[in-house]
XYZ file of C-alpha atoms in Angstrom:
413
model
C 0.001 -0.002 -0.002
C 1.106 3.583 -0.655
C 0.669 6.079 2.207
C 1.295 9.800 2.632
C 1.429 11.025 6.238
C 0.615 14.755 6.436
C 1.568 16.340 9.750
C 2.864 19.679 11.001
C 5.288 18.122 13.497
C 7.982 15.483 12.979
C 11.433 14.668 14.441
C 13.880 16.118 15.313
C 11.056 17.772 17.267
C 9.880 15.815 20.290
C 6.315 15.173 21.400
C 3.493 12.669 21.027
C 2.422 13.504 17.422
C 6.025 13.481 16.215
C 6.781 10.126 17.821
C 3.536 8.573 16.558
C 4.161 9.560 12.923
C 7.787 8.414 13.088
C 7.045 5.035 14.702
C 3.995 4.249 12.548
C 5.932 5.167 9.399
C 8.907 2.994 10.388
C 6.653 0.031 11.139
C 4.728 0.398 7.853
C 7.978 0.613 5.858
C 9.353 -2.460 7.650
C 6.278 -4.348 6.390
C 6.932 -3.364 2.795
C 4.548 -0.421 2.415
C 5.497 2.844 0.664
C 5.384 5.794 3.063
C 6.201 9.480 2.580
C 5.935 12.094 5.337
C 4.935 15.672 4.453
C 5.820 18.007 7.303
C 7.061 21.491 8.248
C 10.606 22.558 9.018
C 11.443 21.851 12.695
C 10.417 24.773 14.919
C 8.774 23.409 18.078
C 8.789 24.249 20.991
C 11.067 27.311 20.852
C 9.937 28.812 17.535
C 13.443 28.648 16.105
C 14.160 26.886 12.803
C 17.570 25.109 12.899
C 20.334 26.566 10.708
C 20.332 23.686 8.214
C 16.706 24.456 7.326
C 16.758 28.272 7.417
C 16.090 30.281 4.277
C 14.467 27.385 2.423
C 10.925 26.927 1.182
C 11.180 23.179 0.539
C 13.592 20.355 1.321
C 13.576 16.600 0.789
C 15.510 14.327 3.131
C 15.800 10.734 4.262
C 15.073 10.633 8.001
C 16.156 7.291 9.408
C 14.892 5.496 6.314
C 11.677 7.551 6.024
C 11.258 9.790 2.932
C 10.418 13.241 4.302
C 9.264 16.354 2.419
C 9.605 19.531 4.491
C 8.106 22.897 3.586
C 8.107 26.409 5.006
C 6.278 27.425 8.172
C 6.006 30.750 9.976
C 7.206 29.637 13.442
C 5.268 31.248 16.276
C 4.419 28.740 19.032
C 4.708 31.314 21.850
C 3.083 34.276 20.132
C -0.477 35.504 20.293
C -3.359 33.318 19.122
C -3.403 35.116 15.775
C 0.333 34.561 15.292
C -0.144 30.858 16.007
C -2.983 30.872 13.482
C -0.644 32.425 10.917
C 1.813 29.639 11.670
C -0.851 26.972 11.088
C -1.981 28.502 7.797
C 1.556 29.014 6.490
C 2.132 25.257 6.532
C -1.422 24.480 5.404
C -0.570 26.211 2.116
C 3.151 25.418 1.749
C 2.411 21.692 2.146
C 0.708 21.713 -1.273
C 4.181 22.028 -2.825
C 5.282 18.877 -0.979
C 2.137 17.144 -2.221
C 3.128 17.924 -5.793
C 6.617 16.519 -5.154
C 5.330 13.333 -3.484
C 4.684 10.082 -5.327
C 1.201 8.779 -6.190
C -0.530 7.366 -3.118
C -3.524 5.292 -2.080
C -4.154 6.992 1.276
C -3.401 10.379 2.844
C -3.415 10.283 6.652
C -3.728 13.867 7.921
C -3.059 14.831 11.544
C -5.278 17.250 13.449
C -4.652 19.527 15.264
C -4.146 21.858 13.567
C -7.640 21.500 12.147
C -6.768 23.674 9.143
C -4.289 21.107 7.831
C -7.383 19.046 7.029
C -7.972 21.450 4.113
C -4.645 20.320 2.628
C -5.391 16.689 3.383
C -8.834 16.777 1.777
C -7.799 18.703 -1.353
C -4.566 16.717 -1.570
C -6.555 13.482 -1.603
C -8.599 14.881 -4.476
C -5.401 15.816 -6.339
C -3.846 12.395 -5.783
C -7.093 10.459 -6.296
C -6.525 8.930 -2.880
C -8.515 8.135 0.259
C -8.577 10.849 2.954
C -8.087 9.602 6.533
C -8.425 12.328 9.176
C -6.427 11.513 12.309
C -7.975 13.529 15.154
C -5.998 13.734 18.396
C -7.887 16.699 19.865
C -11.389 18.043 19.258
C -10.834 21.528 17.874
C -12.115 24.234 18.238
C -13.973 22.887 21.297
C -10.771 22.308 23.280
C -9.457 25.816 22.517
C -12.774 27.334 23.615
C -12.861 25.357 26.874
C -9.289 26.342 27.711
C -10.133 30.003 27.051
C -7.654 30.280 24.161
C -10.279 30.968 21.487
C -12.958 33.603 22.151
C -13.837 35.220 18.807
C -17.380 33.999 18.116
C -17.259 34.511 14.353
C -14.027 32.580 14.090
C -15.424 29.810 16.320
C -18.442 29.420 14.013
C -16.166 29.259 10.967
C -13.928 26.671 12.623
C -16.942 24.574 13.632
C -18.197 24.637 10.036
C -14.780 23.470 8.787
C -14.703 20.782 11.463
C -18.075 19.365 10.361
C -17.068 19.563 6.666
C -13.824 17.646 7.172
C -15.471 14.963 9.304
C -18.128 14.470 6.655
C -15.689 14.398 3.717
C -13.143 12.049 5.300
C -13.185 8.435 4.130
C -12.334 7.315 7.645
C -11.504 9.040 10.915
C -8.811 7.791 13.283
C -9.157 9.030 16.874
C -6.679 9.159 19.737
C -9.262 8.168 22.370
C -12.564 6.373 22.794
C -14.094 9.683 23.879
C -13.187 11.341 20.572
C -14.435 8.262 18.715
C -17.834 8.545 20.420
C -17.877 12.281 19.640
C -17.408 11.546 15.925
C -20.250 9.053 15.945
C -22.495 11.582 17.713
C -21.581 14.056 14.974
C -23.041 11.637 12.426
C -20.048 9.610 11.254
C -20.807 5.938 10.681
C -19.266 3.853 13.479
C -17.668 1.555 10.871
C -15.738 4.547 9.527
C -14.186 5.549 12.839
C -11.325 3.634 14.442
C -8.958 4.076 17.362
C -5.367 5.212 16.745
C -4.074 5.835 20.268
C -0.701 7.081 21.373
C 1.718 4.196 21.731
C 5.224 3.356 22.822
C 8.336 1.632 21.545
C 8.413 -1.246 24.008
C 12.002 -2.115 23.041
C 13.272 1.387 23.829
C 11.181 1.800 26.973
C 11.566 -1.237 29.187
C 12.390 -1.857 32.857
C 16.098 -1.265 33.556
C 18.274 -0.983 36.665
C 18.211 2.349 38.500
C 20.886 4.735 37.229
C 22.643 5.515 40.519
C 24.955 8.071 38.879
C 21.910 10.072 37.734
C 20.373 9.938 41.205
C 23.700 11.206 42.583
C 23.930 13.959 39.942
C 20.487 15.280 40.897
C 21.106 14.690 44.596
C 18.084 12.515 45.319
C 19.620 9.232 46.465
C 17.367 7.381 48.882
C 14.298 9.394 47.863
C 11.022 8.079 46.452
C 10.942 9.885 43.103
C 7.671 11.176 41.611
C 8.659 12.247 38.094
C 6.679 14.416 35.692
C 8.113 14.148 32.165
C 6.679 16.249 29.341
C 5.514 19.719 28.357
C 5.180 22.188 31.212
C 1.987 23.767 29.891
C -1.184 25.335 31.235
C -3.348 22.295 30.430
C -1.317 20.105 32.789
C -2.295 21.996 35.957
C 1.134 21.461 37.515
C 0.653 24.268 40.024
C -1.584 21.831 41.932
C 1.249 19.282 42.023
C 3.585 21.921 43.487
C 0.962 22.801 46.092
C 0.771 19.091 46.952
C 4.574 19.077 47.293
C 4.245 21.914 49.824
C 1.715 19.892 51.865
C 4.087 16.907 51.861
C 7.328 18.797 52.495
C 7.393 17.969 56.200
C 4.955 15.012 56.312
C 6.780 12.943 53.671
C 10.400 14.172 53.606
C 11.499 11.165 51.499
C 9.153 12.082 48.622
C 10.844 14.082 45.874
C 9.239 15.680 42.796
C 11.298 15.677 39.601
C 10.094 17.724 36.597
C 11.700 16.800 33.273
C 10.772 19.008 30.328
C 10.153 22.544 29.184
C 7.171 24.658 28.157
C 5.290 27.917 28.479
C 4.622 27.493 32.227
C 8.212 26.601 33.190
C 9.266 30.058 34.419
C 6.057 30.484 36.410
C 6.443 27.037 38.017
C 10.140 27.572 38.866
C 9.216 30.896 40.474
C 6.436 29.169 42.417
C 8.945 26.601 43.676
C 11.231 29.395 44.900
C 8.394 31.354 46.502
C 7.159 28.267 48.397
C 10.663 27.129 49.373
C 10.184 23.658 47.886
C 13.482 21.863 48.435
C 11.621 18.629 47.612
C 11.208 19.731 43.978
C 13.774 19.664 41.126
C 13.359 21.078 37.607
C 15.771 19.112 35.434
C 15.043 20.611 31.993
C 14.486 18.865 28.673
C 16.331 15.739 27.610
C 16.379 13.924 24.248
C 14.035 10.959 23.813
C 17.096 8.704 23.809
C 17.789 9.749 27.416
C 14.253 9.145 28.685
C 14.706 5.424 29.538
C 17.494 6.541 31.874
C 15.162 9.086 33.477
C 12.425 6.476 33.955
C 14.952 4.165 35.614
C 15.170 6.532 38.605
C 11.427 7.209 38.835
C 9.351 5.274 41.353
C 6.139 6.788 40.018
C 5.328 8.790 36.883
C 3.089 11.809 37.482
C 0.576 12.572 34.722
C -1.586 15.605 35.432
C -4.408 17.472 33.685
C -6.666 20.363 34.589
C -10.150 19.594 35.862
C -12.220 20.308 32.768
C -14.832 18.109 31.150
C -12.936 17.851 27.872
C -9.980 16.071 29.509
C -12.130 13.218 30.775
C -11.757 11.727 27.303
C -7.983 12.236 27.137
C -5.253 9.587 26.921
C -2.040 11.526 27.604
C 0.927 10.061 25.729
C 3.044 10.382 28.891
C 1.315 7.318 30.326
C 2.704 4.812 27.837
C 6.512 5.174 28.140
C 6.017 5.040 31.904
C 4.052 1.797 32.040
C 6.261 0.251 29.352
C 9.246 1.039 31.598
C 7.511 -0.661 34.500
C 6.850 2.628 36.308
C 3.365 2.899 37.859
C 1.468 6.105 37.087
C 0.056 8.660 39.501
C -2.747 10.079 37.351
C -4.141 13.414 38.504
C -7.234 13.328 36.359
C -10.558 11.704 35.649
C -12.284 9.751 32.899
C -10.927 7.399 30.227
C -7.277 7.205 31.298
C -8.170 6.823 34.970
C -10.455 3.928 34.077
C -7.709 2.160 32.074
C -5.126 2.511 34.853
C -7.574 1.262 37.452
C -8.819 -1.640 35.318
C -5.307 -2.927 34.685
C -3.972 -1.968 38.129
C -0.911 -0.115 36.896
C -1.457 3.236 38.572
C -3.280 5.248 41.226
C -5.765 8.060 40.674
C -5.824 11.463 42.378
C -8.469 14.169 41.820
C -7.324 16.815 39.290
C -6.406 20.306 40.511
C -6.846 19.158 44.096
C -3.596 19.558 46.085
C -4.980 17.852 49.189
C -6.260 14.880 47.197
C -2.975 14.590 45.291
C -0.990 14.776 48.528
C -3.150 12.092 50.159
C -2.694 9.731 47.213
C 1.078 10.282 47.281
C 1.107 9.509 51.006
C -0.622 6.205 50.225
C 1.953 5.429 47.546
C 4.809 6.171 49.937
C 3.588 3.283 52.102
C 2.711 0.795 49.377
C 3.907 -2.792 49.943
C 6.717 -4.102 47.737
C 4.620 -6.917 46.291
C 1.789 -4.511 45.358
C 4.270 -2.154 43.720
C 5.803 -5.033 41.767
C 2.361 -6.154 40.576
C 1.553 -2.639 39.333
C 4.892 -2.487 37.525
C 4.408 -5.844 35.791
C 0.772 -5.084 34.903
C 1.786 -1.839 33.192
C 4.514 -3.507 31.152
C 2.128 -6.244 30.027
C -0.536 -3.701 29.027
C 1.984 -1.662 27.006
C 3.162 -4.683 25.036
C -0.296 -6.096 24.337
C -2.224 -2.922 23.486
C 0.093 0.044 22.988
C 3.164 -1.263 21.167
C 3.566 0.236 17.689
C 3.290 -3.218 16.185
C -0.196 -3.741 17.654
C -1.243 -0.190 16.707
C -0.114 -0.600 13.078
C -1.983 -3.914 12.940
C -5.129 -1.956 13.817
C -4.405 0.777 11.260
C -3.973 -1.747 8.462
C -7.137 -3.589 9.456
C -9.018 -0.336 8.895
C -7.328 1.304 5.897
C -5.788 -1.496 3.828
C -7.828 -1.840 0.679
C -8.863 -5.342 -0.242
C -8.682 -4.466 -3.926
C -5.818 -2.502 -5.346
C -8.081 0.298 -6.515
C -8.145 3.975 -5.715
C -11.175 6.204 -5.566
C -11.973 9.775 -4.845
C -12.518 10.467 -1.175
């Protein structure tokens, strides 16, 4: 089968969408399928395009065996909403040049968000006489409205119209969660045309390994029970509540230490909050490459995954969960809904109420006293779940079951 993957983000950037496109593409190629990735020049999260890509409109490269077409983007991840919108639209239009350069294809898989890239995916499928698969990881504009990012009513109505149009015109829709899948069906999409494409994990890269004592020594947390948050330090994560929980536990649980690995828009605010509260039980380590993350998980006793307490996030499956459980690290999930239910069903994590410092602190106190055999069971359960349901091999099996055409024919989407 011939596949084009259309996405705004791709390595060397880090993040869930980038990793998913890379891993799915590698797995498809290893099975003999033709894959080309159409993406923007690297620019996330700092809004800086690396020197080797500067001053270019288009570039083709081989990225670890994956054919990649890159085109121009106006990088503005930390600007105003309208600057971010300009960034989205710049790639929405420049990607048409990559489409013209790409080979004929049977299927175009288009990532959303950004929603507007669906315009390129839909029209590109028409151009290539291919099927249009819309891969929706976040319901937009609803999520932007709920988070208070998007307030212009005229623009919201326009975005909602585009959303409905793209859902209707897609051949199939792949969703990151069951909640988004149900949303699509409520919007009128036939259930047979919607399938789950969750975040996954490379279970060979992320696996249980011996604690890295030198890293513990470097950070100065030997002998501590480490609660590690690894990922973007953004508003949606509600990490101020975790710091408030750390304050409540500072004297009650002196052996509990909070390690934040990553960067993001809220980093400066959170570091200042740590200083203001005098939290010597908190360390901000900064970002590390994906290749270093197994080492970071080796020193974590629990992986903290946190979201704000809004209705939309009840249907979320944060990608941070999967490297943790694959590494045998139980999850402390500060949230509600779909992910909480999965962790509880498979007994590979504990649940704390979102944006509730007292509730988070109480759950951490329970985890500080957990028996060794219970901890080991949670660790083994998580690893088993990752291999059976969230390895890239199992995820690509599901993709092919849904998009592989039984007859070698193409049709207009």
